[in-house]
XYZ file of C-alpha atoms in Angstrom:
546
model
C 7.694 22.590 -51.536
C 4.546 22.237 -49.483
C 4.307 19.356 -47.023
C 1.293 17.097 -46.505
C 0.469 17.530 -42.813
C -2.940 15.835 -42.702
C -1.801 12.761 -40.764
C 0.199 14.801 -38.265
C -2.660 17.220 -37.700
C -5.064 14.287 -37.239
C -2.730 12.840 -34.574
C -2.587 16.162 -32.715
C -6.378 16.528 -32.840
C -6.810 12.939 -31.567
C -4.463 13.604 -28.638
C -6.346 16.841 -27.940
C -9.737 15.079 -27.899
C -8.509 12.221 -25.676
C -6.975 14.648 -23.198
C -10.118 16.792 -23.027
C -12.167 13.657 -22.385
C -9.648 12.601 -19.750
C -10.012 15.922 -17.953
C -13.769 16.433 -18.099
C -15.158 12.975 -18.925
C -18.617 12.575 -20.425
C -19.903 15.840 -18.962
C -23.669 16.200 -18.726
C -23.431 19.746 -20.099
C -21.065 22.456 -21.264
C -21.752 25.104 -18.661
C -18.964 26.212 -16.345
C -20.578 24.290 -13.469
C -20.835 21.050 -15.465
C -17.243 21.267 -16.684
C -15.935 22.045 -13.193
C -17.869 19.075 -11.776
C -16.319 16.772 -14.371
C -12.877 18.205 -13.666
C -13.103 17.652 -9.893
C -14.257 14.058 -10.428
C -11.315 13.200 -12.682
C -8.446 15.119 -11.060
C -7.756 13.682 -7.612
C -6.153 15.864 -4.972
C -3.493 14.724 -2.547
C -3.514 15.048 1.234
C -2.164 18.611 1.240
C -4.918 19.804 -1.129
C -7.895 17.625 -0.264
C -7.289 17.246 3.449
C -7.179 13.926 5.252
C -5.227 11.906 7.797
C -1.486 11.758 8.378
C -0.289 8.984 10.685
C 3.029 7.601 11.855
C 2.591 4.103 13.281
C 4.958 1.967 15.316
C 4.924 -1.741 14.442
C 5.294 -3.785 17.625
C 7.667 -6.288 16.077
C 8.288 -7.929 19.461
C 4.802 -9.450 19.197
C 5.765 -11.188 15.951
C 8.977 -12.422 17.569
C 6.965 -13.674 20.552
C 4.477 -15.452 18.264
C 7.348 -17.091 16.389
C 9.090 -18.321 19.549
C 5.787 -19.568 21.011
C 5.160 -21.583 17.851
C 8.727 -22.863 17.986
C 8.233 -23.861 21.646
C 5.111 -25.792 20.664
C 7.019 -27.571 17.872
C 9.835 -28.452 20.278
C 7.286 -30.049 22.620
C 5.896 -32.123 19.765
C 9.404 -33.159 18.646
C 10.393 -34.220 22.180
C 7.196 -36.275 22.543
C 7.749 -38.019 19.194
C 11.317 -38.857 20.230
C 10.062 -40.167 23.624
C 12.240 -37.638 25.464
C 10.837 -36.455 28.771
C 10.615 -32.772 29.764
C 8.717 -30.684 32.276
C 8.043 -27.546 30.207
C 9.077 -25.599 27.124
C 8.240 -21.908 27.290
C 9.299 -18.286 26.749
C 10.417 -17.230 30.244
C 10.585 -13.445 29.820
C 8.084 -11.404 27.812
C 10.664 -8.599 27.625
C 13.022 -11.000 25.815
C 10.705 -12.884 23.440
C 13.640 -14.254 21.448
C 14.617 -16.690 24.232
C 13.050 -20.170 24.675
C 13.732 -22.356 27.707
C 13.492 -26.148 27.843
C 13.360 -27.599 31.361
C 13.085 -30.967 33.054
C 14.790 -33.198 30.499
C 16.385 -36.381 31.801
C 20.115 -36.142 32.472
C 20.650 -39.517 30.834
C 19.101 -38.294 27.577
C 21.031 -35.010 27.522
C 22.960 -35.867 24.367
C 19.788 -37.002 22.571
C 18.028 -33.728 23.466
C 21.002 -31.677 22.289
C 21.199 -33.659 19.049
C 17.473 -33.146 18.373
C 17.571 -29.387 19.083
C 20.777 -28.948 17.077
C 19.486 -30.804 14.044
C 16.167 -28.959 13.804
C 16.692 -25.488 15.275
C 20.392 -24.580 14.948
C 19.784 -22.541 11.773
C 17.588 -20.060 13.616
C 18.630 -20.393 17.276
C 21.801 -20.524 19.332
C 21.614 -23.488 21.750
C 23.095 -23.322 25.276
C 22.994 -25.896 28.076
C 22.067 -24.297 31.398
C 22.505 -27.539 33.318
C 22.232 -31.234 32.645
C 18.467 -31.015 32.248
C 17.780 -27.406 31.074
C 18.453 -25.652 27.778
C 17.991 -22.191 26.256
C 17.459 -21.408 22.605
C 18.137 -17.782 21.633
C 17.035 -16.515 18.249
C 20.049 -15.436 16.204
C 20.377 -11.654 15.714
C 20.293 -11.938 11.908
C 17.191 -14.120 12.035
C 15.513 -11.735 14.465
C 16.365 -8.704 12.305
C 14.991 -10.461 9.202
C 11.800 -11.374 11.084
C 11.336 -7.774 12.246
C 11.873 -6.461 8.725
C 9.439 -9.018 7.329
C 6.887 -8.051 9.991
C 7.065 -4.382 9.009
C 6.694 -5.265 5.318
C 3.723 -7.549 6.023
C 2.130 -4.793 8.084
C 2.531 -2.367 5.168
C 0.999 -4.879 2.727
C -1.924 -5.600 5.064
C -2.528 -1.866 5.569
C -2.444 -1.289 1.805
C -5.081 -3.980 1.262
C -7.311 -2.582 4.001
C -7.008 1.024 2.867
C -7.652 0.037 -0.764
C -10.780 -1.739 0.455
C -11.930 1.651 1.772
C -11.639 3.097 -1.740
C -9.119 5.772 -0.719
C -7.476 7.300 -3.777
C -3.676 7.379 -3.838
C -2.908 6.581 -0.189
C 0.699 6.700 0.943
C 1.731 3.674 3.027
C 5.453 3.125 3.340
C 8.248 2.515 5.793
C 9.115 5.673 7.697
C 12.857 6.209 7.520
C 13.152 8.490 10.551
C 12.417 5.750 13.090
C 12.908 2.032 13.575
C 9.996 -0.224 12.533
C 7.714 2.715 11.778
C 5.176 3.191 8.982
C 3.957 6.419 7.393
C 0.274 6.450 6.388
C -1.392 9.313 4.506
C -5.067 9.018 3.579
C -6.369 11.877 1.381
C -10.005 12.769 1.991
C -10.379 10.524 5.072
C -11.571 12.436 8.138
C -13.494 9.829 10.171
C -11.156 9.033 13.040
C -13.096 5.997 14.276
C -12.918 4.310 10.858
C -9.195 4.940 10.658
C -8.528 3.384 14.054
C -10.843 0.435 13.359
C -9.180 -0.453 10.056
C -5.592 0.482 10.737
C -5.041 -0.125 14.430
C -7.128 -3.219 15.045
C -5.201 -6.389 14.373
C -8.381 -8.493 14.574
C -6.180 -11.563 14.642
C -8.356 -14.684 14.218
C -7.181 -18.193 15.048
C -8.738 -21.643 15.491
C -7.403 -23.750 18.385
C -8.074 -27.241 19.674
C -10.044 -27.248 22.963
C -8.375 -29.138 25.826
C -11.071 -28.432 28.405
C -13.827 -26.060 29.488
C -15.809 -24.061 30.013
C -14.613 -23.344 33.558
C -15.818 -20.712 35.978
C -12.346 -19.281 36.519
C -8.626 -20.024 36.166
C -8.464 -21.897 39.481
C -11.140 -24.342 38.408
C -9.405 -24.835 35.043
C -6.056 -25.515 36.699
C -7.611 -27.893 39.227
C -9.179 -29.965 36.450
C -5.720 -30.470 34.933
C -3.939 -31.539 38.088
C -3.238 -28.113 39.571
C -1.330 -26.439 36.722
C -1.845 -25.559 33.068
C 0.679 -27.452 30.880
C 3.178 -25.276 28.992
C 1.799 -26.407 25.622
C -1.676 -25.159 26.591
C -3.086 -21.740 27.474
C -6.147 -20.119 29.036
C -8.517 -17.978 26.998
C -11.549 -16.112 28.302
C -15.003 -16.360 26.760
C -17.370 -13.388 27.138
C -20.053 -14.234 24.581
C -23.439 -15.862 25.029
C -23.255 -19.603 25.710
C -25.516 -22.094 24.027
C -27.500 -22.239 27.274
C -28.243 -18.535 26.947
C -25.985 -17.543 29.832
C -23.623 -14.633 29.292
C -21.496 -15.333 32.360
C -17.774 -15.030 31.725
C -15.897 -18.310 31.560
C -12.506 -19.664 30.510
C -11.299 -22.449 28.243
C -8.050 -24.352 28.111
C -6.766 -24.431 24.506
C -3.753 -25.857 22.771
C -1.265 -23.000 22.423
C -0.397 -23.805 18.811
C -3.237 -22.764 16.492
C -4.657 -25.049 13.821
C -5.169 -22.168 11.370
C -4.512 -18.452 11.804
C -5.363 -15.152 10.099
C -2.872 -15.443 7.234
C -4.320 -18.854 6.298
C -7.625 -17.292 5.182
C -7.949 -16.599 1.463
C -11.339 -14.838 1.576
C -14.238 -14.202 3.936
C -17.785 -12.875 3.521
C -20.391 -11.826 6.098
C -23.616 -13.835 6.362
C -26.491 -14.932 8.596
C -27.257 -18.462 9.809
C -30.540 -19.426 8.135
C -31.662 -21.529 11.132
C -30.666 -19.415 14.128
C -30.396 -15.936 12.611
C -26.958 -15.488 14.196
C -24.290 -13.494 12.410
C -21.621 -15.578 10.694
C -18.538 -15.335 8.494
C -18.164 -17.707 5.530
C -14.481 -18.339 4.865
C -12.154 -19.997 2.382
C -8.671 -21.167 3.370
C -5.531 -21.291 1.276
C -4.698 -24.686 -0.259
C -1.944 -25.424 2.257
C -4.074 -24.397 5.235
C -7.035 -26.352 3.845
C -4.982 -29.534 3.700
C -3.748 -28.940 7.246
C -7.276 -28.207 8.504
C -8.643 -31.330 6.814
C -5.953 -33.503 8.375
C -6.791 -32.171 11.836
C -10.591 -32.226 11.584
C -10.697 -35.696 10.021
C -8.783 -37.071 13.018
C -10.787 -35.153 15.642
C -14.450 -35.695 14.742
C -16.697 -35.095 17.822
C -13.983 -33.031 19.486
C -14.226 -29.273 20.064
C -12.319 -26.398 18.576
C -12.432 -22.726 19.529
C -12.570 -19.621 17.354
C -10.321 -17.007 18.968
C -10.353 -13.356 17.915
C -8.272 -10.653 19.580
C -7.124 -13.109 22.262
C -10.697 -14.020 23.317
C -12.814 -17.080 22.553
C -15.708 -16.019 20.334
C -17.208 -19.472 19.771
C -16.622 -23.137 20.617
C -17.816 -25.622 18.005
C -18.036 -29.401 17.823
C -16.339 -30.990 14.806
C -19.131 -33.009 13.176
C -17.194 -33.996 10.040
C -13.949 -33.271 8.241
C -13.539 -29.723 6.898
C -11.110 -28.822 4.148
C -10.882 -25.289 2.747
C -14.382 -23.816 3.179
C -16.496 -23.336 6.252
C -18.331 -20.813 8.375
C -17.760 -19.164 11.728
C -20.952 -18.569 13.689
C -20.709 -16.966 17.089
C -21.553 -14.077 19.362
C -20.578 -11.444 16.815
C -22.148 -8.024 16.392
C -22.913 -6.784 12.881
C -19.919 -4.438 13.033
C -17.648 -7.286 14.155
C -18.818 -9.533 11.319
C -18.247 -6.800 8.720
C -14.845 -5.885 10.133
C -13.798 -9.514 10.563
C -14.747 -10.517 7.016
C -12.949 -7.502 5.555
C -9.824 -8.014 7.622
C -9.661 -11.752 6.960
C -9.974 -11.048 3.252
C -7.196 -8.449 3.305
C -4.931 -10.290 5.711
C -4.284 -10.108 9.415
C -1.670 -7.739 10.719
C 1.400 -9.671 11.908
C 1.718 -7.362 14.920
C -0.287 -4.592 16.515
C 0.370 -0.920 15.805
C 0.615 2.107 18.044
C 0.151 5.685 16.915
C 3.178 7.910 17.353
C 1.726 10.845 15.458
C -1.695 11.695 14.081
C -2.638 14.839 12.182
C -5.686 15.816 10.211
C -5.326 18.338 7.380
C -8.520 20.318 7.033
C -10.263 20.730 3.672
C -10.262 24.533 4.126
C -6.465 24.563 4.297
C -6.384 22.392 1.204
C -8.798 24.705 -0.621
C -6.602 27.699 0.195
C -3.551 25.804 -1.108
C -5.421 25.019 -4.327
C -6.394 28.658 -4.834
C -2.881 29.933 -4.230
C -1.283 27.213 -6.349
C -3.672 27.627 -9.275
C -3.261 31.404 -9.072
C 0.524 31.024 -9.235
C 0.238 28.643 -12.187
C -2.126 30.953 -14.094
C 0.047 34.020 -13.485
C 3.125 32.083 -14.582
C 1.457 30.855 -17.769
C 0.098 34.300 -18.686
C 3.420 36.079 -18.105
C 5.308 33.481 -20.146
C 2.804 33.625 -22.998
C 2.928 37.428 -23.150
C 6.737 37.328 -23.136
C 6.837 34.817 -25.993
C 4.401 36.910 -28.064
C 6.426 40.100 -27.559
C 9.875 38.598 -28.017
C 9.213 36.127 -30.832
C 6.376 37.968 -32.605
C 4.291 35.629 -34.775
C 6.285 32.549 -33.746
C 5.311 33.319 -30.173
C 1.791 32.165 -31.044
C 3.325 28.813 -31.968
C 5.063 28.580 -28.581
C 1.904 29.556 -26.718
C -0.179 26.915 -28.509
C 2.425 24.250 -27.731
C 2.547 25.382 -24.098
C -1.245 25.252 -23.782
C -1.343 21.737 -25.282
C 1.441 20.706 -22.899
C -0.703 21.602 -19.878
C -3.722 19.964 -21.495
C -1.820 16.676 -21.975
C -0.526 16.737 -18.381
C -4.006 17.175 -16.881
C -5.473 14.765 -19.441
C -3.101 11.955 -18.422
C -3.983 12.511 -14.740
C -7.672 12.390 -15.612
C -7.235 9.292 -17.777
C -5.459 7.499 -14.924
C -8.560 8.102 -12.804
C -10.943 6.911 -15.521
C -8.962 3.767 -16.359
C -8.273 2.741 -12.750
C -11.725 3.501 -11.401
C -10.204 6.140 -9.113
C -8.436 3.683 -6.812
C -4.934 4.058 -8.280
C -5.290 7.410 -9.967
C -2.462 9.915 -10.196
C -2.907 12.550 -7.529
C -2.313 16.285 -7.733
C -0.443 17.624 -4.702
C 0.817 21.112 -3.838
C 4.366 20.125 -4.868
C 2.711 18.652 -7.953
C 1.399 22.109 -8.835
C 4.991 23.317 -8.454
C 5.934 20.572 -10.898
C 3.359 21.932 -13.347
C 4.849 25.417 -13.075
C 8.358 24.019 -13.554
C 7.069 22.175 -16.629
C 5.973 25.515 -18.030
C 9.514 26.796 -17.601
C 10.991 23.696 -19.252
C 8.543 24.062 -22.140
C 9.535 27.672 -22.692
C 13.205 26.703 -22.482
C 12.718 24.164 -25.282
C 10.998 26.726 -27.497
C 13.715 29.304 -26.801
C 16.403 26.818 -27.852
C 14.572 26.066 -31.116
C 13.604 29.660 -31.912
C 17.060 31.089 -31.236
C 18.583 28.464 -33.485
C 16.082 29.336 -36.233
C 16.974 33.034 -35.804
C 20.650 32.224 -36.289
C 19.870 30.346 -39.494
C 17.726 33.244 -40.764
C 20.528 35.735 -39.995
C 22.880 33.451 -41.953
C 20.717 34.107 -45.008
C 18.870 30.800 -45.237
C 15.312 30.568 -46.512
C 12.537 30.201 -43.875
C 11.964 26.491 -44.630
C 15.675 25.666 -44.402
C 16.058 27.763 -41.247
C 13.222 25.862 -39.549
C 14.676 22.490 -40.617
C 18.121 23.354 -39.277
C 16.742 24.944 -36.126
C 14.828 21.837 -35.086
C 17.612 19.474 -36.195
C 20.276 21.193 -34.107
C 18.140 21.933 -31.016
C 16.727 18.394 -30.830
C 19.780 16.786 -29.182
C 20.043 19.508 -26.527
C 16.329 19.289 -25.705
C 16.410 15.505 -25.306
C 19.537 15.734 -23.134
C 18.032 18.291 -20.725
C 14.738 16.416 -20.485
C 16.300 12.994 -19.908
C 18.577 14.266 -17.126
C 15.643 15.977 -15.409
C 13.490 12.846 -15.709
C 16.287 10.788 -14.107
C 16.366 13.268 -11.206
C 12.574 13.018 -10.896
C 12.876 9.206 -10.813
C 15.146 9.438 -7.752
C 12.640 11.780 -6.081
C 9.864 9.294 -6.784
C 11.787 6.298 -5.435
C 13.133 7.905 -2.274
C 10.589 10.662 -1.586
C 7.370 10.648 0.425
C 3.849 11.275 -0.929
C 3.966 15.025 -1.798
C 7.501 14.761 -3.184
C 6.375 11.824 -5.320
C 3.525 14.016 -6.579
C 6.084 16.593 -7.706
C 8.141 13.901 -9.452
C 5.093 12.443 -11.227
C 3.722 15.729 -12.582
C 7.201 16.877 -13.597
C 7.885 13.626 -15.478
C 4.524 13.694 -17.279
C 5.024 17.360 -18.118
C 8.497 16.743 -19.535
C 7.318 13.851 -21.697
C 4.413 15.981 -22.912
C 6.837 18.798 -23.612
C 8.966 16.578 -25.843
C 5.830 15.936 -27.884
C 4.588 19.544 -28.012
C 7.889 21.457 -28.336
C 9.318 19.223 -31.039
C 6.404 17.597 -32.861
C 3.456 19.999 -32.421
C 5.568 23.131 -32.752
C 7.167 21.750 -35.933
C 3.763 20.964 -37.453
C 2.589 24.515 -36.714
C 5.745 25.932 -38.342
C 5.282 23.673 -41.395
C 1.625 24.716 -41.703
C 2.690 28.365 -41.568
C 5.458 27.781 -44.120
C 2.926 26.197 -46.488
C 1.045 29.514 -46.471
C 4.100 31.774 -46.845
C 4.523 33.452 -50.221
C 7.910 33.213 -51.973
C 10.315 35.725 -50.425
C 8.040 36.481 -47.448
C 10.090 36.506 -44.181
C 9.388 34.342 -41.156
C 8.023 36.259 -38.153
C 10.404 35.300 -35.385
């Protein structure tokens, strides 16, 4: 009985057309040059094939701990003032131990009130110790400090991902590096400009807005003298090296409140611009809802007071608050065009929670990648040809079936990689790495293995005296379970490689998984359709060539 295969053949043809489009796209022509150009646009190469940058970065988590304790010290000062409890200073005494805060100069008579206040508000995060009747230390708990360090590394990875994606780098690898504490692995395929890498990845470009206590002053001595001889612990000095409103570019200093009003993570978006009146470069920003409410509360209460825009620990501009500002505004100051572009991009993608230092930096040259491509493709072609010849010799006419299924398997694998590029715009496309080419070759072996299982089972049924159609039915029915079992177990192994492996290993896992899924389709469905089409043409009593 002949089978109607029209729908199945139409499905195979549709898959074939989609995959060819995925590989080559809407090519402008059909010459070898045009097809190769379309192929190189759709199939993205990894770092080991395309060349690029390989970095291992150290996250300076102690800076995040220091920022947290400084903010806590500022909150303690505010809490003591609200409770009318006197103190001389609240500060972080040792930069080498940023987890320790010291409170000094409290009144002996109010010792119990101070302890009660600190216990009630800060005991969850800090261990409180009394040094004397009027001095206290708060030490960040080890578990809290470890959680903060882990969070800092994760935030650094997220910020780096946003920045690198903004560069349009295809398939970057940015992940925690397991061989060192608080380290991040960064791989950027196709990126060779070292200055751009350092500008985007290393620069924290931390931007904050602080209340101005006083200034400008000529130097630190003048600033201290204006405040009675010493800078209060809740305030800090920041230098200003831009051009003043008077036109002078002489360096000066300002006294600012240590606790910022808004900081880098409070910015939702930022865009570069130019002041229509002065022609000065500016950044138009939008704050998050929470930060906008906080900014409005501050600015509405401090009209005609000054606030300073601080970037990278330097005052870039001091502005007078003319009216209340909520969630949108602009920063105009002594910025260069490069600074405005970098600042707007980094504010949009998020400020790094701590600075980074390079522990290792390597650049893989494109020539090395090209040689890897040639060798890998050569190995794949030789493997495919040898396997196809073997199948033709050993399985005779049925070997053609296996070879067609194998060819379609490779076509589907490359087509899915090309489709991922087309559908994602190239930013999150699947990437072909050298281990990925090894995955392709292994897929060839798995595909042949599936066909061998099916064909050998069909041979057994033929030797048992069954008709060709019955032998094919039984062969596929009995081999199906074994094929699914081997493929599922291999896919599970590939999943572990993807989860725990680095970039190239993930490339191997991805191509292997796609190849195995494609093989389930080609070895079982496509191969069966080809057999059924051949059986429809067999004359009664004619043997099956296998």
